[in-house]
Amino acid sequence: MKPPHIFIAIAGLLAVVAFLAPGVPFIIDGGIYHDMARAMAERGTLSIGDNGGVEDAPALTKFLTIAHDGQVMPQYPSGYAFLAAPFYAVFGAHGLMLMNALAFALSIWLSHGLARRFYTEETAAWTAGIFAVATLTPAYALGIWPHMIALSFWLGAVFTAVVAHQTAQRRNGSLLFVLSGFLIGCGLNVRVDVFLAGLIIFFWLQLFARPRDRVAPVLVALGMAPGLILSALLNGMKFGAFTPFSYGDEVGLDSGARYIPIAIAASAALIAVWAVNAPALVKTALSKPFRFYSLIAALALVGAGLAISPLRDFVWRAITGLYVLVINLQAHDAYHQVGVEKNAYGHLLFWGYPKKALIQSLPWLTLLILPFWNAVRGRNTIAAGLSALAIAAPVCFYAMNHWHGGGSYSMRYFIPALPFLAMLAANGFCELRKGIAIERQTILASLLIAGALYLGLQELGQAQERFFAPGALYPQWLIAAFLGAAIVVFILTRKEAARKAAVTLSLFAFAYAVAINIYEEVVHERTRAEQRSMAI
């Protein structure tokens, strides 16, 4: 089958499964999104409730909602309600799951298309496959959380910017840059963090793709304007606050005030990078006449970071946040919430299942060593630069508060990074396996062995609680470590044995990730079915 036919088949399959999966109830965030879709479909309103018709009574707010002018307003962006209303009107709750499933299929297609823009057809195929089944996306494909919808806009914006950059005709490229910004503006009306896609594209253009082009970033910003204005108008209606970035309640982790210093620093960086040719400046700074002074300046910056208390605290918080969210979520101890608690052995659980850091969902993560090593040597720098920015944006943003995703098993806030992680991993794997034939039987054997091992560890954990979290989390460290070691040995020695070992370990790491994430989706659907039975 050709790629278009494959993606149509995937979309059709996901659409069918969306109607077979348990529908309701949806709780916490999902409950709010369900209410938003129903209110827009049935009453054409942003409000999901009022005071129940009791004169002079306060609005009947609940968790994650705000009272405004006697109405109950959801804290989340209302673009979701407009998109979801037609699906809900026709199919009810399963329509919301259908919309989500179709967005997942679209994201798979965009991941494939993005990889084709930079690499071979083989790499693009592996990218789509890794993203679809060897990342944590399956657990979010059939729900009604907005992550897949937002990812479609996020990926669409980046893909359009890449096409614009590679387009020979100036006029067509300019229109595509505007369209890229427009998609970002639409997306931030679904999830506010889609604005990070704008930063990714801006820095990618100025640092890697078009360092001399001052117009393209402005075109992207102009394209974002309608979406920003719409978001501000909707927030004005909901909260009385004419700003595109508001959840209504300026307290806690959602408070915009927490990010003011970061916004100021980011704005300064944007202006500086836009105003100068950053790559040329770096090249000059590293040249022989200026190398000593550049070293002194770098040491001075490090010294300032260590000496200035607020800056030192911020850097340390970000570093520990990266360790917690990427390497070991069990080290998290900043705060807890209902449903996220530690068991008698000190293991952090959600609904009785261990919460995983990013590498504990993606044991193949160390494959990225090879493409980044190649980028340092000047190979595929534009692709690696885009991927590095796209990965760093959500990961670093959420690491600043150690925000682990609350009600979820895995790092759902890192979903926007997954297509780019998959693309780099696919590139590294395809480079390793050049000249090495991989039979379908080998792939099947890897899946069976990895699945049997993972299920065996789950059974051990069920029998002995002390092994429950370690069995579900820590084998991924070993797989990633062995894979990373094989790749490093190959880079340093170029020995064929190291390359073959890296290919074998890569296949096993992919298979283990498939086992982890498919198992998690099965557990997730079983939990929803149990909750539905309880509700009935």
Short mmCIF file of N, CA, C and O in Angstrom, two decimals, residues 358-463:
data_model
loop_
_atom_site.label_atom_id
_atom_site.label_comp_id
_atom_site.label_asym_id
_atom_site.label_seq_id
_atom_site.Cartn_x
_atom_site.Cartn_y
_atom_site.Cartn_z
N LEU A 358 9.86 10.47 31.13
CA LEU A 358 9.85 10.33 29.68
C LEU A 358 10.63 9.10 29.22
O LEU A 358 10.14 8.32 28.40
N ILE A 359 11.83 8.88 29.74
CA ILE A 359 12.65 7.75 29.28
C ILE A 359 12.04 6.42 29.71
O ILE A 359 12.30 5.38 29.10
N GLN A 360 11.18 6.45 30.73
CA GLN A 360 10.52 5.22 31.18
C GLN A 360 9.33 4.88 30.29
O GLN A 360 8.76 3.80 30.40
N SER A 361 8.96 5.80 29.39
CA SER A 361 8.01 5.50 28.32
C SER A 361 8.73 5.21 27.01
O SER A 361 8.22 4.50 26.16
N LEU A 362 9.94 5.80 26.86
CA LEU A 362 10.68 5.71 25.60
C LEU A 362 12.10 5.21 25.84
O LEU A 362 13.06 5.98 25.82
N PRO A 363 12.29 3.91 26.06
CA PRO A 363 13.65 3.40 26.33
C PRO A 363 14.61 3.53 25.16
O PRO A 363 15.80 3.31 25.32
N TRP A 364 14.07 3.90 23.98
CA TRP A 364 14.92 4.09 22.80
C TRP A 364 15.49 5.51 22.72
O TRP A 364 16.13 5.89 21.73
N LEU A 365 15.29 6.30 23.77
CA LEU A 365 15.63 7.72 23.73
C LEU A 365 17.11 7.96 23.44
O LEU A 365 17.47 8.96 22.81
N THR A 366 17.99 7.06 23.87
CA THR A 366 19.42 7.27 23.65
C THR A 366 19.83 7.10 22.18
O THR A 366 20.98 7.39 21.83
N LEU A 367 18.92 6.67 21.32
CA LEU A 367 19.20 6.66 19.88
C LEU A 367 19.51 8.06 19.36
O LEU A 367 20.15 8.23 18.33
N LEU A 368 19.04 9.08 20.08
CA LEU A 368 19.23 10.45 19.63
C LEU A 368 20.70 10.87 19.67
O LEU A 368 21.07 11.91 19.09
N ILE A 369 21.53 10.09 20.35
CA ILE A 369 22.96 10.42 20.41
C ILE A 369 23.55 10.54 19.00
O ILE A 369 24.31 11.47 18.70
N LEU A 370 23.18 9.61 18.12
CA LEU A 370 23.78 9.56 16.79
C LEU A 370 23.39 10.77 15.92
O LEU A 370 24.27 11.44 15.37
N PRO A 371 22.09 11.09 15.78
CA PRO A 371 21.77 12.27 14.94
C PRO A 371 22.31 13.57 15.50
O PRO A 371 22.71 14.46 14.73
N PHE A 372 22.37 13.71 16.82
CA PHE A 372 22.93 14.94 17.38
C PHE A 372 24.45 14.98 17.17
O PHE A 372 25.03 16.05 16.94
N TRP A 373 25.11 13.83 17.25
CA TRP A 373 26.54 13.77 16.97
C TRP A 373 26.80 14.16 15.51
O TRP A 373 27.74 14.91 15.22
N ASN A 374 25.97 13.68 14.62
CA ASN A 374 26.12 14.04 13.21
C ASN A 374 25.88 15.54 13.00
O ASN A 374 26.55 16.18 12.19
N ALA A 375 24.91 16.09 13.73
CA ALA A 375 24.61 17.52 13.59
C ALA A 375 25.78 18.38 14.03
O ALA A 375 26.08 19.40 13.40
N VAL A 376 26.46 17.96 15.10
CA VAL A 376 27.63 18.69 15.58
C VAL A 376 28.71 18.73 14.49
O VAL A 376 29.45 19.71 14.36
N ARG A 377 28.75 17.67 13.70
CA ARG A 377 29.75 17.59 12.62
C ARG A 377 29.22 18.17 11.30
O ARG A 377 29.86 18.02 10.26
N GLY A 378 28.04 18.82 11.36
CA GLY A 378 27.55 19.53 10.19
C GLY A 378 26.62 18.75 9.29
O GLY A 378 26.29 19.21 8.19
N ARG A 379 26.14 17.59 9.71
CA ARG A 379 25.23 16.77 8.90
C ARG A 379 23.79 16.94 9.38
O ARG A 379 23.50 16.80 10.57
N ASN A 380 22.88 17.24 8.45
CA ASN A 380 21.46 17.40 8.77
C ASN A 380 21.24 18.39 9.93
O ASN A 380 20.39 18.18 10.79
N THR A 381 22.01 19.48 9.90
CA THR A 381 21.94 20.44 11.01
C THR A 381 20.58 21.12 11.08
O THR A 381 20.06 21.35 12.18
N ILE A 382 20.00 21.45 9.93
CA ILE A 382 18.72 22.15 9.93
C ILE A 382 17.63 21.26 10.53
O ILE A 382 16.82 21.72 11.35
N ALA A 383 17.61 19.98 10.17
CA ALA A 383 16.62 19.05 10.73
C ALA A 383 16.84 18.83 12.22
O ALA A 383 15.90 18.86 13.02
N ALA A 384 18.09 18.60 12.60
CA ALA A 384 18.40 18.36 14.01
C ALA A 384 18.14 19.60 14.84
O ALA A 384 17.67 19.51 15.99
N GLY A 385 18.42 20.78 14.28
CA GLY A 385 18.15 22.03 15.01
C GLY A 385 16.68 22.23 15.27
O GLY A 385 16.27 22.60 16.37
N LEU A 386 15.86 21.98 14.24
CA LEU A 386 14.41 22.08 14.42
C LEU A 386 13.92 21.10 15.48
O LEU A 386 13.14 21.46 16.37
N SER A 387 14.39 19.85 15.40
CA SER A 387 13.96 18.83 16.35
C SER A 387 14.41 19.17 17.76
O SER A 387 13.63 19.01 18.72
N ALA A 388 15.64 19.66 17.91
CA ALA A 388 16.13 20.01 19.25
C ALA A 388 15.28 21.10 19.88
O ALA A 388 14.93 21.03 21.06
N LEU A 389 14.93 22.12 19.09
CA LEU A 389 14.09 23.21 19.61
C LEU A 389 12.69 22.70 19.95
O LEU A 389 12.11 23.06 20.98
N ALA A 390 12.13 21.84 19.06
CA ALA A 390 10.78 21.32 19.28
C ALA A 390 10.71 20.41 20.50
O ALA A 390 9.68 20.32 21.16
N ILE A 391 11.80 19.72 20.79
CA ILE A 391 11.86 18.85 21.97
C ILE A 391 12.07 19.69 23.23
O ILE A 391 11.41 19.50 24.25
N ALA A 392 12.99 20.66 23.14
CA ALA A 392 13.33 21.45 24.32
C ALA A 392 12.18 22.34 24.78
O ALA A 392 12.02 22.57 25.99
N ALA A 393 11.38 22.85 23.84
CA ALA A 393 10.34 23.83 24.20
C ALA A 393 9.37 23.29 25.26
O ALA A 393 9.25 23.86 26.35
N PRO A 394 8.66 22.18 25.01
CA PRO A 394 7.74 21.69 26.06
C PRO A 394 8.46 21.09 27.25
O PRO A 394 8.02 21.24 28.39
N VAL A 395 9.58 20.40 27.00
CA VAL A 395 10.28 19.72 28.10
C VAL A 395 10.82 20.74 29.10
O VAL A 395 10.59 20.63 30.31
N CYS A 396 11.51 21.76 28.62
CA CYS A 396 12.07 22.77 29.53
C CYS A 396 10.98 23.63 30.15
O CYS A 396 11.08 24.01 31.32
N PHE A 397 9.94 23.94 29.39
CA PHE A 397 8.85 24.78 29.91
C PHE A 397 8.19 24.14 31.12
O PHE A 397 7.99 24.79 32.15
N TYR A 398 7.87 22.85 31.02
CA TYR A 398 7.20 22.19 32.14
C TYR A 398 8.17 21.76 33.24
O TYR A 398 7.76 21.60 34.39
N ALA A 399 9.44 21.62 32.90
CA ALA A 399 10.43 21.26 33.92
C ALA A 399 10.61 22.38 34.94
O ALA A 399 11.03 22.14 36.07
N MET A 400 10.28 23.62 34.55
CA MET A 400 10.48 24.75 35.47
C MET A 400 9.62 24.62 36.71
O MET A 400 9.93 25.18 37.76
N ASN A 401 8.51 23.90 36.61
CA ASN A 401 7.64 23.69 37.78
C ASN A 401 7.53 22.22 38.17
O ASN A 401 6.69 21.87 38.98
N HIS A 402 8.36 21.37 37.57
CA HIS A 402 8.30 19.93 37.84
C HIS A 402 6.89 19.40 37.57
O HIS A 402 6.45 18.45 38.22
N TRP A 403 6.16 20.00 36.64
CA TRP A 403 4.76 19.64 36.44
C TRP A 403 4.65 18.29 35.73
O TRP A 403 4.97 18.16 34.56
N HIS A 404 4.18 17.28 36.45
CA HIS A 404 4.24 15.89 35.98
C HIS A 404 3.00 15.43 35.25
O HIS A 404 2.87 14.26 34.93
N GLY A 405 2.07 16.31 34.98
CA GLY A 405 0.89 15.91 34.21
C GLY A 405 -0.28 15.48 35.04
O GLY A 405 -1.32 15.12 34.49
N GLY A 406 -0.16 15.55 36.37
CA GLY A 406 -1.31 15.27 37.22
C GLY A 406 -1.93 13.93 36.96
O GLY A 406 -1.31 12.88 37.14
N GLY A 407 -3.18 13.94 36.53
CA GLY A 407 -3.93 12.70 36.34
C GLY A 407 -3.55 11.96 35.08
O GLY A 407 -4.31 11.93 34.11
N SER A 408 -2.37 11.38 35.06
CA SER A 408 -1.94 10.58 33.91
C SER A 408 -0.80 9.69 34.35
O SER A 408 -0.09 9.99 35.31
N TYR A 409 -0.60 8.58 33.63
CA TYR A 409 0.49 7.66 33.96
C TYR A 409 1.83 8.20 33.45
O TYR A 409 2.87 7.92 34.01
N SER A 410 1.78 8.96 32.34
CA SER A 410 3.00 9.34 31.65
C SER A 410 3.05 10.85 31.46
O SER A 410 2.15 11.58 31.87
N MET A 411 4.11 11.32 30.80
CA MET A 411 4.33 12.75 30.63
C MET A 411 3.54 13.28 29.43
O MET A 411 4.07 13.53 28.36
N ARG A 412 2.23 13.49 29.65
CA ARG A 412 1.36 13.92 28.54
C ARG A 412 1.72 15.31 28.03
O ARG A 412 1.45 15.64 26.88
N TYR A 413 2.33 16.14 28.87
CA TYR A 413 2.69 17.48 28.41
C TYR A 413 3.87 17.47 27.45
O TYR A 413 4.18 18.49 26.85
N PHE A 414 4.52 16.32 27.32
CA PHE A 414 5.62 16.21 26.36
C PHE A 414 5.16 15.66 25.02
O PHE A 414 5.98 15.40 24.14
N ILE A 415 3.87 15.47 24.83
CA ILE A 415 3.36 14.93 23.57
C ILE A 415 3.83 15.74 22.36
O ILE A 415 4.18 15.15 21.33
N PRO A 416 3.89 17.09 22.41
CA PRO A 416 4.37 17.82 21.24
C PRO A 416 5.81 17.49 20.84
O PRO A 416 6.19 17.71 19.69
N ALA A 417 6.59 16.98 21.78
CA ALA A 417 7.98 16.63 21.46
C ALA A 417 8.08 15.26 20.79
O ALA A 417 9.09 14.96 20.13
N LEU A 418 7.05 14.43 20.92
CA LEU A 418 7.16 13.03 20.50
C LEU A 418 7.42 12.85 19.00
O LEU A 418 8.24 12.00 18.62
N PRO A 419 6.74 13.57 18.09
CA PRO A 419 7.04 13.37 16.67
C PRO A 419 8.49 13.67 16.33
O PRO A 419 9.08 13.00 15.46
N PHE A 420 9.09 14.64 17.00
CA PHE A 420 10.46 15.03 16.70
C PHE A 420 11.45 14.05 17.34
O PHE A 420 12.50 13.76 16.76
N LEU A 421 11.11 13.54 18.51
CA LEU A 421 11.91 12.46 19.10
C LEU A 421 11.88 11.24 18.18
O LEU A 421 12.91 10.60 17.95
N ALA A 422 10.68 10.92 17.68
CA ALA A 422 10.54 9.77 16.79
C ALA A 422 11.33 9.97 15.50
O ALA A 422 11.97 9.04 14.99
N MET A 423 11.32 11.19 14.97
CA MET A 423 12.02 11.47 13.71
C MET A 423 13.53 11.31 13.88
O MET A 423 14.19 10.70 13.04
N LEU A 424 14.08 11.84 14.97
CA LEU A 424 15.51 11.70 15.21
C LEU A 424 15.88 10.25 15.47
O LEU A 424 16.92 9.77 14.98
N ALA A 425 15.04 9.55 16.24
CA ALA A 425 15.32 8.14 16.52
C ALA A 425 15.29 7.33 15.22
O ALA A 425 16.14 6.45 15.00
N ALA A 426 14.31 7.61 14.36
CA ALA A 426 14.22 6.91 13.08
C ALA A 426 15.44 7.19 12.21
O ALA A 426 15.99 6.29 11.57
N ASN A 427 15.89 8.43 12.20
CA ASN A 427 17.09 8.80 11.44
C ASN A 427 18.32 8.05 11.95
O ASN A 427 19.10 7.50 11.18
N GLY A 428 18.49 8.03 13.29
CA GLY A 428 19.62 7.32 13.87
C GLY A 428 19.56 5.83 13.59
O GLY A 428 20.58 5.21 13.22
N PHE A 429 18.36 5.25 13.71
CA PHE A 429 18.22 3.82 13.48
C PHE A 429 18.48 3.47 12.02
O PHE A 429 19.20 2.49 11.72
N CYS A 430 17.95 4.24 11.08
CA CYS A 430 18.14 3.95 9.66
C CYS A 430 19.60 4.11 9.25
O CYS A 430 20.09 3.38 8.37
N GLU A 431 20.30 5.04 9.89
CA GLU A 431 21.72 5.16 9.59
C GLU A 431 22.50 3.96 10.14
O GLU A 431 23.41 3.45 9.49
N LEU A 432 22.13 3.49 11.32
CA LEU A 432 22.80 2.34 11.91
C LEU A 432 22.60 1.08 11.07
O LEU A 432 23.51 0.26 10.92
N ARG A 433 21.39 0.92 10.54
CA ARG A 433 21.05 -0.35 9.90
C ARG A 433 21.35 -0.38 8.41
O ARG A 433 20.96 -1.32 7.71
N LYS A 434 22.04 0.63 7.87
CA LYS A 434 22.41 0.61 6.45
C LYS A 434 23.17 -0.67 6.12
O LYS A 434 24.19 -0.97 6.73
N GLY A 435 22.63 -1.42 5.16
CA GLY A 435 23.29 -2.65 4.75
C GLY A 435 22.92 -3.85 5.60
O GLY A 435 23.34 -4.96 5.31
N ILE A 436 22.15 -3.65 6.65
CA ILE A 436 21.72 -4.76 7.52
C ILE A 436 20.25 -5.05 7.22
O ILE A 436 19.38 -4.21 7.45
N ALA A 437 19.97 -6.21 6.71
CA ALA A 437 18.59 -6.59 6.39
C ALA A 437 17.85 -6.96 7.67
O ALA A 437 18.37 -7.69 8.51
N ILE A 438 16.65 -6.41 7.81
CA ILE A 438 15.82 -6.71 8.98
C ILE A 438 14.58 -7.44 8.49
O ILE A 438 13.73 -6.86 7.79
N GLU A 439 14.47 -8.70 8.85
CA GLU A 439 13.33 -9.50 8.44
C GLU A 439 12.13 -9.22 9.34
O GLU A 439 12.27 -8.79 10.48
N ARG A 440 10.93 -9.45 8.79
CA ARG A 440 9.71 -9.27 9.59
C ARG A 440 9.70 -10.20 10.80
O ARG A 440 9.19 -9.86 11.85
N GLN A 441 10.30 -11.38 10.61
CA GLN A 441 10.36 -12.33 11.72
C GLN A 441 11.18 -11.77 12.89
O GLN A 441 10.87 -12.02 14.05
N THR A 442 12.23 -11.00 12.55
CA THR A 442 13.06 -10.40 13.60
C THR A 442 12.26 -9.37 14.39
O THR A 442 12.34 -9.32 15.62
N ILE A 443 11.50 -8.55 13.67
CA ILE A 443 10.66 -7.55 14.33
C ILE A 443 9.61 -8.23 15.20
O ILE A 443 9.38 -7.84 16.36
N LEU A 444 8.98 -9.28 14.67
CA LEU A 444 7.97 -10.01 15.43
C LEU A 444 8.57 -10.65 16.67
O LEU A 444 7.98 -10.60 17.77
N ALA A 445 9.77 -11.23 16.52
CA ALA A 445 10.44 -11.85 17.67
C ALA A 445 10.75 -10.82 18.74
O ALA A 445 10.59 -11.07 19.94
N SER A 446 11.20 -9.64 18.33
CA SER A 446 11.49 -8.56 19.29
C SER A 446 10.23 -8.17 20.06
O SER A 446 10.26 -8.00 21.28
N LEU A 447 9.12 -8.06 19.33
CA LEU A 447 7.86 -7.69 19.98
C LEU A 447 7.42 -8.76 20.98
O LEU A 447 6.97 -8.44 22.09
N LEU A 448 7.54 -10.02 20.59
CA LEU A 448 7.11 -11.11 21.47
C LEU A 448 7.98 -11.20 22.71
O LEU A 448 7.47 -11.34 23.83
N ILE A 449 9.30 -11.09 22.54
CA ILE A 449 10.20 -11.20 23.69
C ILE A 449 10.01 -10.01 24.63
O ILE A 449 9.91 -10.17 25.85
N ALA A 450 9.95 -8.81 24.04
CA ALA A 450 9.77 -7.61 24.87
C ALA A 450 8.42 -7.65 25.59
O ALA A 450 8.33 -7.33 26.78
N GLY A 451 7.37 -8.05 24.86
CA GLY A 451 6.05 -8.13 25.47
C GLY A 451 6.00 -9.14 26.61
O GLY A 451 5.43 -8.88 27.67
N ALA A 452 6.60 -10.30 26.38
CA ALA A 452 6.62 -11.34 27.42
C ALA A 452 7.39 -10.87 28.65
O ALA A 452 6.96 -11.09 29.79
N LEU A 453 8.53 -10.21 28.44
CA LEU A 453 9.32 -9.70 29.57
C LEU A 453 8.54 -8.66 30.35
O LEU A 453 8.49 -8.72 31.59
N TYR A 454 7.93 -7.73 29.63
CA TYR A 454 7.20 -6.65 30.31
C TYR A 454 6.01 -7.21 31.08
O TYR A 454 5.77 -6.85 32.25
N LEU A 455 5.25 -8.11 30.45
CA LEU A 455 4.10 -8.69 31.14
C LEU A 455 4.54 -9.54 32.34
O LEU A 455 3.87 -9.55 33.38
N GLY A 456 5.67 -10.23 32.19
CA GLY A 456 6.20 -11.02 33.30
C GLY A 456 6.55 -10.14 34.49
O GLY A 456 6.26 -10.48 35.65
N LEU A 457 7.14 -8.99 34.22
CA LEU A 457 7.48 -8.05 35.30
C LEU A 457 6.22 -7.47 35.93
O LEU A 457 6.18 -7.21 37.14
N GLN A 458 5.18 -7.27 35.12
CA GLN A 458 3.91 -6.79 35.67
C GLN A 458 3.30 -7.83 36.61
O GLN A 458 2.78 -7.50 37.68
N GLU A 459 3.37 -9.10 36.21
CA GLU A 459 2.83 -10.16 37.07
C GLU A 459 3.62 -10.26 38.37
O GLU A 459 3.04 -10.45 39.45
N LEU A 460 4.95 -10.13 38.27
CA LEU A 460 5.77 -10.13 39.48
C LEU A 460 5.38 -8.98 40.40
O LEU A 460 5.27 -9.16 41.62
N GLY A 461 5.15 -7.79 39.80
CA GLY A 461 4.75 -6.64 40.60
C GLY A 461 3.40 -6.83 41.26
O GLY A 461 3.18 -6.37 42.39
N GLN A 462 2.49 -7.49 40.56
CA GLN A 462 1.17 -7.75 41.15
C GLN A 462 1.28 -8.72 42.32
O GLN A 462 0.53 -8.61 43.31
N ALA A 463 2.21 -9.65 42.23
CA ALA A 463 2.38 -10.63 43.30
C ALA A 463 3.16 -10.06 44.48
O ALA A 463 2.87 -10.39 45.64
#
